[in-house]
XYZ file of C-alpha atoms in Angstrom:
523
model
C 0.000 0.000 0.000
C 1.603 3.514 -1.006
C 1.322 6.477 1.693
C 0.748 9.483 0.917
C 3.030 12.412 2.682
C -0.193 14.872 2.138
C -2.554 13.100 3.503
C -0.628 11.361 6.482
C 0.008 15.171 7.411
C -3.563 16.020 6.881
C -4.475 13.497 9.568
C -2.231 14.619 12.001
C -2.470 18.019 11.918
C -6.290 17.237 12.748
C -5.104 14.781 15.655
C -3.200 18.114 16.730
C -6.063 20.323 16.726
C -8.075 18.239 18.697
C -5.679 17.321 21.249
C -6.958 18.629 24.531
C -4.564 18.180 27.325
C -5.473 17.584 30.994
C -3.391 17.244 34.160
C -4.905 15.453 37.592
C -3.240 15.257 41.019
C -3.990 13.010 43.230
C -3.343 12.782 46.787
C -1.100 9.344 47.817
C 0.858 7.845 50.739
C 2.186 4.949 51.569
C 1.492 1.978 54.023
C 3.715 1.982 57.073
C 2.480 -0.938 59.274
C -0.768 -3.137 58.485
C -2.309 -5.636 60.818
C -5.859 -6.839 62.180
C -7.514 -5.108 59.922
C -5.809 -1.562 60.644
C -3.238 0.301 58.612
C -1.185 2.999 59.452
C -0.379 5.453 56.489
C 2.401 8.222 55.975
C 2.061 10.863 53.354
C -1.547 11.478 53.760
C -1.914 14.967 55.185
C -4.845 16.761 53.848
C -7.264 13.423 55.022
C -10.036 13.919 56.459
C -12.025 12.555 59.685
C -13.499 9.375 58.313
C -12.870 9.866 54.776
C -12.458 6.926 52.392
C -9.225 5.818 51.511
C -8.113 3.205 48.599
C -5.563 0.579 49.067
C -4.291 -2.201 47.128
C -6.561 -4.337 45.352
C -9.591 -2.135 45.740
C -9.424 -2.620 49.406
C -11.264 0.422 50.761
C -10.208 2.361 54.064
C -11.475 4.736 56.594
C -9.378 7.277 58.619
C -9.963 7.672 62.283
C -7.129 8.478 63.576
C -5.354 11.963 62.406
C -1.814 12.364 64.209
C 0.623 14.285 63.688
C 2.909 11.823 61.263
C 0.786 9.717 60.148
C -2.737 8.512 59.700
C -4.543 5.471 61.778
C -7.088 3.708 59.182
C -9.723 0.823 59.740
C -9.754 -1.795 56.729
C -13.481 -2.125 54.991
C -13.067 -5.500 53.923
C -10.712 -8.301 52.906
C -7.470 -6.998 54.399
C -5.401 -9.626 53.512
C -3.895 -8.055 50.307
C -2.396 -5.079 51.764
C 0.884 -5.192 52.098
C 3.576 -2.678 54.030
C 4.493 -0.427 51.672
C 1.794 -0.329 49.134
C 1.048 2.907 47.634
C -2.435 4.478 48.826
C -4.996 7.222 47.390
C -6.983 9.308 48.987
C -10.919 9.647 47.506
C -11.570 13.250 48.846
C -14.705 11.910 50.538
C -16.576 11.024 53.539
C -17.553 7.393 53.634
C -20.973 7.352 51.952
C -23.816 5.002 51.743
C -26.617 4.831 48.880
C -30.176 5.470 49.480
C -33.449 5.275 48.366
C -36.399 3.038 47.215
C -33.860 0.761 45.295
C -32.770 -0.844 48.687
C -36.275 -2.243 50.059
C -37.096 -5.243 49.994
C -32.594 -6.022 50.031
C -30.056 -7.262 52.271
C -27.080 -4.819 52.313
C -23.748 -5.121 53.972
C -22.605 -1.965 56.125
C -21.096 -0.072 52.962
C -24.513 -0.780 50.783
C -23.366 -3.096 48.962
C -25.851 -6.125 48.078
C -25.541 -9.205 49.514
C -28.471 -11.048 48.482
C -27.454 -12.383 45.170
C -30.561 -9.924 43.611
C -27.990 -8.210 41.132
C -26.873 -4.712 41.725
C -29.179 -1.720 43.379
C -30.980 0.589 41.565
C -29.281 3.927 42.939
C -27.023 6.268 41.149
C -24.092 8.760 42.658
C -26.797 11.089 43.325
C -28.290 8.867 45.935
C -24.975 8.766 48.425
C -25.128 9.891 51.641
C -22.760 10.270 54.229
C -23.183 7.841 57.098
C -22.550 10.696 59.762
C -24.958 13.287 59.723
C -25.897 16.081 62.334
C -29.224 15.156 64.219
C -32.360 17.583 63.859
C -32.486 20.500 65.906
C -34.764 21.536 68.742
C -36.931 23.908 66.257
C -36.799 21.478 63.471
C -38.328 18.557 65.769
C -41.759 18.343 66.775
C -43.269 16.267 70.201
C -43.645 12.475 69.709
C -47.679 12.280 69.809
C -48.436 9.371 67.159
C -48.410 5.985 68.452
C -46.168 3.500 66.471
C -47.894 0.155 67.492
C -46.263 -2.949 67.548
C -48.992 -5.516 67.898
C -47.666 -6.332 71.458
C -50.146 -6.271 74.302
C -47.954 -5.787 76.788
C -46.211 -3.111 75.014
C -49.101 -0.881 72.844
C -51.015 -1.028 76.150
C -48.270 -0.609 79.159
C -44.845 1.082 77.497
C -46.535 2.739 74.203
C -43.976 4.127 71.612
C -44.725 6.687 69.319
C -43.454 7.834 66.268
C -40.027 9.550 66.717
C -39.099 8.014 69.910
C -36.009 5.891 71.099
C -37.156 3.097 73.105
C -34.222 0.596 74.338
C -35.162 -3.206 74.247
C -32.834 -5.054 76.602
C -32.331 -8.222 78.957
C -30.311 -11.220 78.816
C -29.357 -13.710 75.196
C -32.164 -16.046 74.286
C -34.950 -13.836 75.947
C -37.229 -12.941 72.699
C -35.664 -9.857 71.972
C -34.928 -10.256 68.435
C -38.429 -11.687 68.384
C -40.325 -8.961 69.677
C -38.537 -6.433 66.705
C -39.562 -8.883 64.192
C -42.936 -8.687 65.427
C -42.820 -4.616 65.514
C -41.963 -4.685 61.938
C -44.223 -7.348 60.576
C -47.150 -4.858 62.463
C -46.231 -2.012 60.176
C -47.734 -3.672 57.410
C -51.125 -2.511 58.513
C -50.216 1.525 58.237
C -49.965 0.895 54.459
C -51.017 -2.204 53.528
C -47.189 -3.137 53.073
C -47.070 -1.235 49.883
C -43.603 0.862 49.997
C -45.237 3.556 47.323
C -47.986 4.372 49.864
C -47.011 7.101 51.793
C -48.705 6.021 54.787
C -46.736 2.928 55.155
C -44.120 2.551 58.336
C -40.941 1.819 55.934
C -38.166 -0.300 58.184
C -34.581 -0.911 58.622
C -33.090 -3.898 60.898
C -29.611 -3.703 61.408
C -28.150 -7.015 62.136
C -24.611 -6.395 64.052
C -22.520 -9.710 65.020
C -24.892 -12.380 64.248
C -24.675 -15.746 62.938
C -25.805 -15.496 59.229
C -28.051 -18.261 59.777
C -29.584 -16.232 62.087
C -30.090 -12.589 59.616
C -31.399 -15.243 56.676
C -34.037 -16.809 59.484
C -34.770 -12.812 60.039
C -35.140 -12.590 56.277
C -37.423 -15.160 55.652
C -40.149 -14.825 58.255
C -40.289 -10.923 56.856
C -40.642 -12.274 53.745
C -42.924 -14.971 54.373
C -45.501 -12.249 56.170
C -45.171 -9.695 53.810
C -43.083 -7.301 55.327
C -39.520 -7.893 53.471
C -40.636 -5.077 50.356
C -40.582 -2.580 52.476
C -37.854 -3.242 54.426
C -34.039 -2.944 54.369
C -31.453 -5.193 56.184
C -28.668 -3.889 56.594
C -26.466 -7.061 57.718
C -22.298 -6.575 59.873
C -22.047 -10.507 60.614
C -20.081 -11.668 63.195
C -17.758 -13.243 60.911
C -17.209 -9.795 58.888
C -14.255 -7.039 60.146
C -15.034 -5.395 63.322
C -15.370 -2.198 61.646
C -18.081 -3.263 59.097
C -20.130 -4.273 62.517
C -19.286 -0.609 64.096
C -20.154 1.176 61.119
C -23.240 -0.689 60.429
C -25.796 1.370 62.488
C -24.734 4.518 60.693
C -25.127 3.395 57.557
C -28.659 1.766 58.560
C -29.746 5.403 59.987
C -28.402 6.941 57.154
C -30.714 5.214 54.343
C -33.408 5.706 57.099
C -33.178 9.272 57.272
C -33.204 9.896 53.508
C -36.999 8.430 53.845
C -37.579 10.401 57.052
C -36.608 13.873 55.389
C -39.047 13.312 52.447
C -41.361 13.160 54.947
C -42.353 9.413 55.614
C -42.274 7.216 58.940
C -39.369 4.803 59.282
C -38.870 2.243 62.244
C -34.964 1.439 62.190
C -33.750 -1.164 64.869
C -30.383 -2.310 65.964
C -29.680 -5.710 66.574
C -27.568 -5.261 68.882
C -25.649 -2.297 70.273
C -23.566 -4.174 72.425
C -22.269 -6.416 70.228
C -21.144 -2.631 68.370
C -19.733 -1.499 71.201
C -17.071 -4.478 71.302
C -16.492 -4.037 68.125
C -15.376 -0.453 68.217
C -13.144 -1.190 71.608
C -11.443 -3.797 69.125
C -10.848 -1.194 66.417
C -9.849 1.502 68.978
C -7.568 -0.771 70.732
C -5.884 -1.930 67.599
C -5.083 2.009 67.070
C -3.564 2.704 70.045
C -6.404 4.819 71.425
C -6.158 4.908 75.745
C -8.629 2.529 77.038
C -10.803 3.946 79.946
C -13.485 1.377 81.913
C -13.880 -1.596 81.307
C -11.594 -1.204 78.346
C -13.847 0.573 76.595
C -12.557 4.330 74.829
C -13.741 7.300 75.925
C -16.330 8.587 73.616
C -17.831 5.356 73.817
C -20.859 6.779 75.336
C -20.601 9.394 72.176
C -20.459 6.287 69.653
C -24.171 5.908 70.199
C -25.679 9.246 71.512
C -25.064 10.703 68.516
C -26.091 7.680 66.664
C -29.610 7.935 68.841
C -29.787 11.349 68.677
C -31.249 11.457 64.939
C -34.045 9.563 65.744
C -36.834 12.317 65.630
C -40.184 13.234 64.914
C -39.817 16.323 62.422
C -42.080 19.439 62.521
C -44.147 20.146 60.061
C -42.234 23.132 58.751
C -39.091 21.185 59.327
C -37.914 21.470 55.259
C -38.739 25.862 55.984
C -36.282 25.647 58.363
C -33.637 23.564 56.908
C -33.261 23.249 53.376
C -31.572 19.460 53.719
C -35.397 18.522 54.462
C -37.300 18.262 51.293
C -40.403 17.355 53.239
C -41.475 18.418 57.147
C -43.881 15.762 59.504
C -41.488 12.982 58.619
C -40.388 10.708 61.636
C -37.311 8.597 62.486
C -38.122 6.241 65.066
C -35.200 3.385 66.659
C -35.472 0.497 68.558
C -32.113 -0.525 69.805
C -30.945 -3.654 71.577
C -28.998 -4.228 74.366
C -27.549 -7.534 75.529
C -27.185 -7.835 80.044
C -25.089 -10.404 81.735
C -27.257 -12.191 84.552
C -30.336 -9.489 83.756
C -27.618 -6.686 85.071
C -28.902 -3.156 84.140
C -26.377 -1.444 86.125
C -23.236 -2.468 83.941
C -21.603 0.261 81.384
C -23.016 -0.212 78.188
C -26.568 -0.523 79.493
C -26.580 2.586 81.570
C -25.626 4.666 79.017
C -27.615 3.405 76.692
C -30.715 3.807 79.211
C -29.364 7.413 79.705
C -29.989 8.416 75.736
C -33.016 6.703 75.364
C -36.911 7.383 75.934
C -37.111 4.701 78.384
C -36.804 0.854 78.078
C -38.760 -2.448 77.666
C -36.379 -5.034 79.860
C -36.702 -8.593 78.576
C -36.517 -11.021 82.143
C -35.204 -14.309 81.364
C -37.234 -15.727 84.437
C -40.409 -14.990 83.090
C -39.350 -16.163 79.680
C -38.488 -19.573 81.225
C -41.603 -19.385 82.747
C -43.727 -19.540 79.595
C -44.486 -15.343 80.179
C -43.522 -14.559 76.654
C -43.011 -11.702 75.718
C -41.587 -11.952 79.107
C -41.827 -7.939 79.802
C -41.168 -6.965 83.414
C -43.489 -4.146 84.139
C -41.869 -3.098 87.534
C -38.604 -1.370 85.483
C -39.820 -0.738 82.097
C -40.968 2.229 81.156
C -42.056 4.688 78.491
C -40.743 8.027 78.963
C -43.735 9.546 76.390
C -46.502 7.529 77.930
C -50.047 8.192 77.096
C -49.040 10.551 74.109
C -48.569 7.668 72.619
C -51.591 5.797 72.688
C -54.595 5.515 70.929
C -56.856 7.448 73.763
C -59.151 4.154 73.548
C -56.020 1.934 74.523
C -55.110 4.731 76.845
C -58.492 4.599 78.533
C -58.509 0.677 78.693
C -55.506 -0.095 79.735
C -55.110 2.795 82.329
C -55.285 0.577 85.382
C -53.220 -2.599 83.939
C -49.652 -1.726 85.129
C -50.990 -1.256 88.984
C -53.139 -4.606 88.839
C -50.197 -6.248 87.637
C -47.683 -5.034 90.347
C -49.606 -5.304 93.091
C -50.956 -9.018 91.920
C -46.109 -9.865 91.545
C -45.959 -8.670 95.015
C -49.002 -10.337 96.259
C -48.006 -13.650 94.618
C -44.350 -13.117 96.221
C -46.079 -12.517 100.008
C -48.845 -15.895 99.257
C -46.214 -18.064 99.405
C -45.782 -17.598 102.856
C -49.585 -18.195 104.008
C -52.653 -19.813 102.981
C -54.875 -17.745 105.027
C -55.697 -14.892 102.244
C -59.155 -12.138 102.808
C -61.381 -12.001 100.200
C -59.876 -9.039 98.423
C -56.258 -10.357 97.868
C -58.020 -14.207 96.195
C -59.486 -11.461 94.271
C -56.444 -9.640 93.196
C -54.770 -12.784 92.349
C -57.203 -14.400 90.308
C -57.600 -11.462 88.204
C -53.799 -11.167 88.138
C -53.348 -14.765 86.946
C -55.843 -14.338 84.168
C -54.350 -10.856 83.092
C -50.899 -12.721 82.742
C -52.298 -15.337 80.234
C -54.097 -12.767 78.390
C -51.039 -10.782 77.830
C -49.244 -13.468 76.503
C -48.745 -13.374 72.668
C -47.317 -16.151 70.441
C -44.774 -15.339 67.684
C -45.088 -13.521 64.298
C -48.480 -11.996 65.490
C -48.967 -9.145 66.404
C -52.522 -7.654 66.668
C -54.389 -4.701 65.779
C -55.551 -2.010 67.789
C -59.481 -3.356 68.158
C -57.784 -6.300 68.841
C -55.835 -5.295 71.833
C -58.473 -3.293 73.184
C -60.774 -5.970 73.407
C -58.827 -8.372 75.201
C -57.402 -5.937 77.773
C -60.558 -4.795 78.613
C -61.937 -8.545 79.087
C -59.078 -8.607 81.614
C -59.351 -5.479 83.523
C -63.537 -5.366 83.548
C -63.565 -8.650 85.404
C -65.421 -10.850 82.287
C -62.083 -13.116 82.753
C -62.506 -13.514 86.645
C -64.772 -16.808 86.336
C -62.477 -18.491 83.610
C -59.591 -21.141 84.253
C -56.270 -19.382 83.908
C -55.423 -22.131 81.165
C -58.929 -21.215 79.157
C -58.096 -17.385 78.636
C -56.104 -18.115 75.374
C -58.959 -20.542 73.730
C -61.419 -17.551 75.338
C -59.577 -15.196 73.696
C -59.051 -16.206 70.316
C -62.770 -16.978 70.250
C -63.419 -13.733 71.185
C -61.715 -11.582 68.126
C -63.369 -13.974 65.921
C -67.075 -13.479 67.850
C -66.396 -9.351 67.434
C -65.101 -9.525 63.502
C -67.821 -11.530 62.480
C -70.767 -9.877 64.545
C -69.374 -6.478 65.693
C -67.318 -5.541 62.946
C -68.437 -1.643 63.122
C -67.602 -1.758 66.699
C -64.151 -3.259 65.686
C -63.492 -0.368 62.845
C -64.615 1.866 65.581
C -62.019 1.024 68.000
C -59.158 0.507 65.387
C -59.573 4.276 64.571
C -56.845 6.045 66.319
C -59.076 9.236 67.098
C -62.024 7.029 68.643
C -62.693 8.092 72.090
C -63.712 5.886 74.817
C -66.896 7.022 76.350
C -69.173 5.385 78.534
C -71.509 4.577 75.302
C -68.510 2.848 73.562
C -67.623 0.646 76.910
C -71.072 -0.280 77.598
C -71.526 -2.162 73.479
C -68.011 -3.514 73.877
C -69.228 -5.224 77.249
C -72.423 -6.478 76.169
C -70.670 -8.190 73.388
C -68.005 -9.758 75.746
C -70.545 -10.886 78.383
C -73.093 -12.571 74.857
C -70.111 -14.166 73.780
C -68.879 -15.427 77.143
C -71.411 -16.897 78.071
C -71.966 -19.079 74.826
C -68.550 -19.964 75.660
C -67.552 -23.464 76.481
C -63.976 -24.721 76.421
C-alpha cells in the first residue's frame, strides 16, 4: 500500500487540533504498618475525619485516627492483600452510603453493597449519603404524639412508643428480643397495607450487628414470608465480617433511614444489637492505640451511640422551611435498639448509658421467659418516657389501670407463698392477676391490631375473665376476636380508629358483646 506524505500530514495536523490536554493530582501515601484489619499510612496529610481511603486491590479504608505523622485507618473488607508499603490514594470523601427506594425489599452489607445475590441496586451517585450526619435541631423537631404500634399487648397497652421516639429493648441472650422487633416490623404492614409507594406505610430498617448469618437469613425469611420484606431494608455486619463493618453498620442503617424520614415518611430502624457494636469499636480503637478507659472501653464510647440515637426524631411540620436538607417536614425517624445484660444486670456500662440516651426501656426477664411469660416484659422497670401521648386514647383509657393490677398481683403472689390464710380481696387480686398474665401473653409472628388489643385488655381489667380457668383465657380469647369480627365488625373499625374516644356509650356495646359471647362460651 503507497502512503501518501499529504494526507498522512492532513491526519495529524487534525489529531493536533483536537488534542486537549489535561493534568490530575492526586493525593497518595504509603502503608507503614498493616495488621488486624488496621493500617497505618504516611504521606496522607490533607485526610479527612473518616474519609475513604483506597488501598491495594480495591481494598477500601477509613481514617480515624489523624496524628501528627501519620494517619490510623480501619480496613473495609478483605485486608489480607495489603501489604507494608503499598502505595495508597486518597478519595476526597466522607464514607458514603446509597439510598433510596432501590434498597427495600434487600439485604445490604454496612457499605450498601448487596448481599443477596438480587444483582446490583438501583441507585445512582446522586443517591450517596454520608453515614454521619448532624441530628435535627430543637426547632426542626416536633413532640412524639403518634403511636407506632407494635402488635404487642404488653407493650401498645403498658410502654406505648410513638413515632419519633427511642425506646431501648434489653435483657439477657435467648430472651425474645430479636423476636419482639420482628414482630414490631411485621405490624407495620397494617399503616400501608405493606405497599412501599404508599405514603402512609411505616418503611423499616433492621440492622443485624454480630450475628450468625443463619440467624439474619431466618430474620429474612419470616419478613418475607408475612409480607413485610418489600418494604424493608437489612442492613447485615455478621459476626464473621471485620469489626469495623459491625461498628459502622448502624450509621449506615440510619443513614438510608433518614433519607426516607426527610421526604417526609415514617421509618422504624432497629439495631440488633448495640452491644455487640460497642465491642467491636473497643477492638478497632484498641488496635489504634487509642487509651482505654473502663472496662476497656474508649472514651467517647458513650458518644459512639448518643449521637447515633440522637437522629431519631419526629420532624415538625415546617421542618424542610427551616432547613433546606429537608425536602419534606412531619417525617419521623423512630429506633429500637438492643442491648444484651449479663445475669439481667442493668447497672453495667453499656446498658446505663444506653438507658441514659433513650426514651425509656422495655427489659426482657429471662425468668419470666423460662416461665412460659412470653413476651416476658417486666413491668416493675420498664418504662415509656412519652406515655399516654402515645396511645390511641381508647387503649389509653382501657388499659389505664393494667400496670398497677399487675404489680400489686407480683408482690401479692411473692407474700402468698408464705400463708394460705388470704381475705377475700387479695383471692381477688390474684385471680384477676393470673388471668391478666395469660391474656397478655402473645405467640410469635403476630402481632394484633388495635381493636384487637383493646378488646382483650378490657376482658381482663372489667372482670369478664374472673370466672375463667387461667389455662382457658387463650382458647377464650381467640374466640373472642373472631365473635367481634364476624358480629361487631363496626364496633371493631370503631375502635381501630386512632381518634375514637372511649366514652361510657362505647364501653357499655363492647361489654355487652363480651358478656353474649362469654357466656356461649364453652372450652
Amino acid at each position: 500500500m503507497e502512503l501518501k506524505p499529504s494526507e498522512v500530514t492532513s491526519v495529524l495536523k487534525k489529531e493536533i487540533m483536537d488534542f486537549q490536554g489535561s493534568a490530575s493530582s492526586e493525593k497518595v501515601g504509603q502503608v507503614l504498618a498493616v495488621g488486624d484489619g488496621v493500617a497505618r499510612v504516611y504521606g496522607l496529610d490533607d485526610c479527612m475525619m473518616s474519609e475513604l481511603i483506597e488501598f491495594r486491590g480495591g481494598v477500601m479504608g477509613m481514617a480515624l485516627n489523624l496524628e501528627e505523622d501519620n494517619v490510623g485507618c480501619v480496613l473495609l473488607g478483605d485486608a489480607a492483600s495489603v501489604r507494608e508499603g503499598d502505595t495508597v490514594k486518597s478519595t476526597g470523601r466522607v464514607i458514603s452510603v446509597p439510598t433510596g427506594d432501590g434498597l427495600l425489599g434487600r439485604v445490604v452489607d454496612s457499605l450498601g453493597k448487596p448481599m443477596d445475590g438480587k444483582g446490583a441496586l438501583a441507585a445512582s451517585d446522586e443517591d450517596l449519603r454520608p453515614i454521619e450526619q448532624p441530628a435535627p435541631s430543637v426547632v426542626e423537631r416536633a413532640p412524639v404524639c403518634e403511636p407506632l404500634m407494635t402488635g404487642i399487648k404488653a407493650i401498645d397497652a403498658m410502654i406505648p412508643i410513638g413515632r419519633g421516639q427511642r425506646e431501648l429493648i434489653i435483657g439477657d441472650r435467648q430472651t425474645g428480643k430479636t423476636a419482639l422487633l420482628i414482630d414490631a416490623i411485621i405490624n407495620q404492614q397494617r399503616t400501608g397495607g405493606g405497599d412501599p409507594n404508599n405514603p402512609e406505610q411505616v418503611l423499616c430498617v433492621y440492622v443485624a450487628i454480630g450475628q450468625k448469618q443463619s440467624t439474619v437469613v431466618e430474620v429474612q425469611q419470616k419478613l418475607d414470608e408475612n409480607g413485610a420484606l418489600p418494604y424493608t431494608i437489612i442492613v447485615n455486619a455478621a459476626a464473621s465480617e471485620e469489626a469495623s463493618m459491625q461498628f459502622l453498620a448502624p450509621y449506615a442503617g440510619t443513614a438510608m433511614a433518614e433519607r426516607f424520614r426527610d421526604e417526609g415518611r415514617h421509618v422504624l430502624v432497629v439495631y440488633d444489637d448495640l452491644t455487640k457494636q460497642a465491642y467491636a469499636y473497643r477492638q478497632v480503637m484498641l488496635l489504634l492505640r487509642r487509651p482505654p478507659g473502663r472496662e476497656a472501653y474508649p472514651g467517647d464510647v458513650f458518644n459512639l451511640h448518643s449521637r447515633l440515637l440522637e437522629r431519631s426524631a419526629k420532624l415538625a411540620d415546617n421542618a424542610h422551611e427551616l432547613n433546606p436538607a429537608y425536602s419534606k417536614g412531619g417525617g419521623s425517624l423512630t429506633s429500637l435498639p438492643v442491648v444484651e445484660t449479663q445475669e439481667g444486670d442493668v447497672s453495667a456500662y453499656i446498658p446505663t448509658n444506653v438507658i441514659s440516651i433513650t426514651d425509656g426501656q422495655i427489659f426482657l426477664e429471662g425468668d419470666l421467659f423460662y416461665a412460659g411469660v412470653r413476651p416476658a416484659v417486666n413491668v416493675g422497670i420498664s418504662v415509656s418516657r412519652v406515655g399516654g401521648a402515645a396511645q390511641t386514647p381508647a387503649m389509653k383509657k382501657v388499659a389505664g389501670g393494667l400496670r398497677i393490677n399487675l404489680a400489686q398481683f407480683r408482690e401479692l403472689e411473692a407474700f402468698s407463698q408464705f400463708g394460705s390464710d388470704l381475705d377475700a380481696a387479695t383471692q381477688q387480686t390474684l385471680n384477676r392477676g393470673a388471668r391478666l398474665v395469660e391474656i397478655l401473653k402473645q405467640g410469635q409472628y403476630s402481632p394484633l391490631p388495635n381493636a384487637e388489643q383493646i378488646v382483650s385488655i378490657f376482658a381482663g381489667t372489667s372482670g369478664i375473665l374472673d370466672e375463667l380457668e387461667p389455662d382457658q383465657v387463650k382458647e377464650f380469647e381467640s374466640g373472642l376476636h373472631e365473635h367481634m369480627r364476624s358480629n361487631h365488625g363496626d364496633l371493631m373499625e370503631k375502635l381501630d380508629n386512632w381518634e375514637t374516644k372511649w366514652d361510657e356509650g362505647l364501653e357499655s356495646s363492647v361489654q355487652a358483646a363480651c358478656e353474649t359471647y362469654r357466656e356461649g362460651f364453652s372450652a
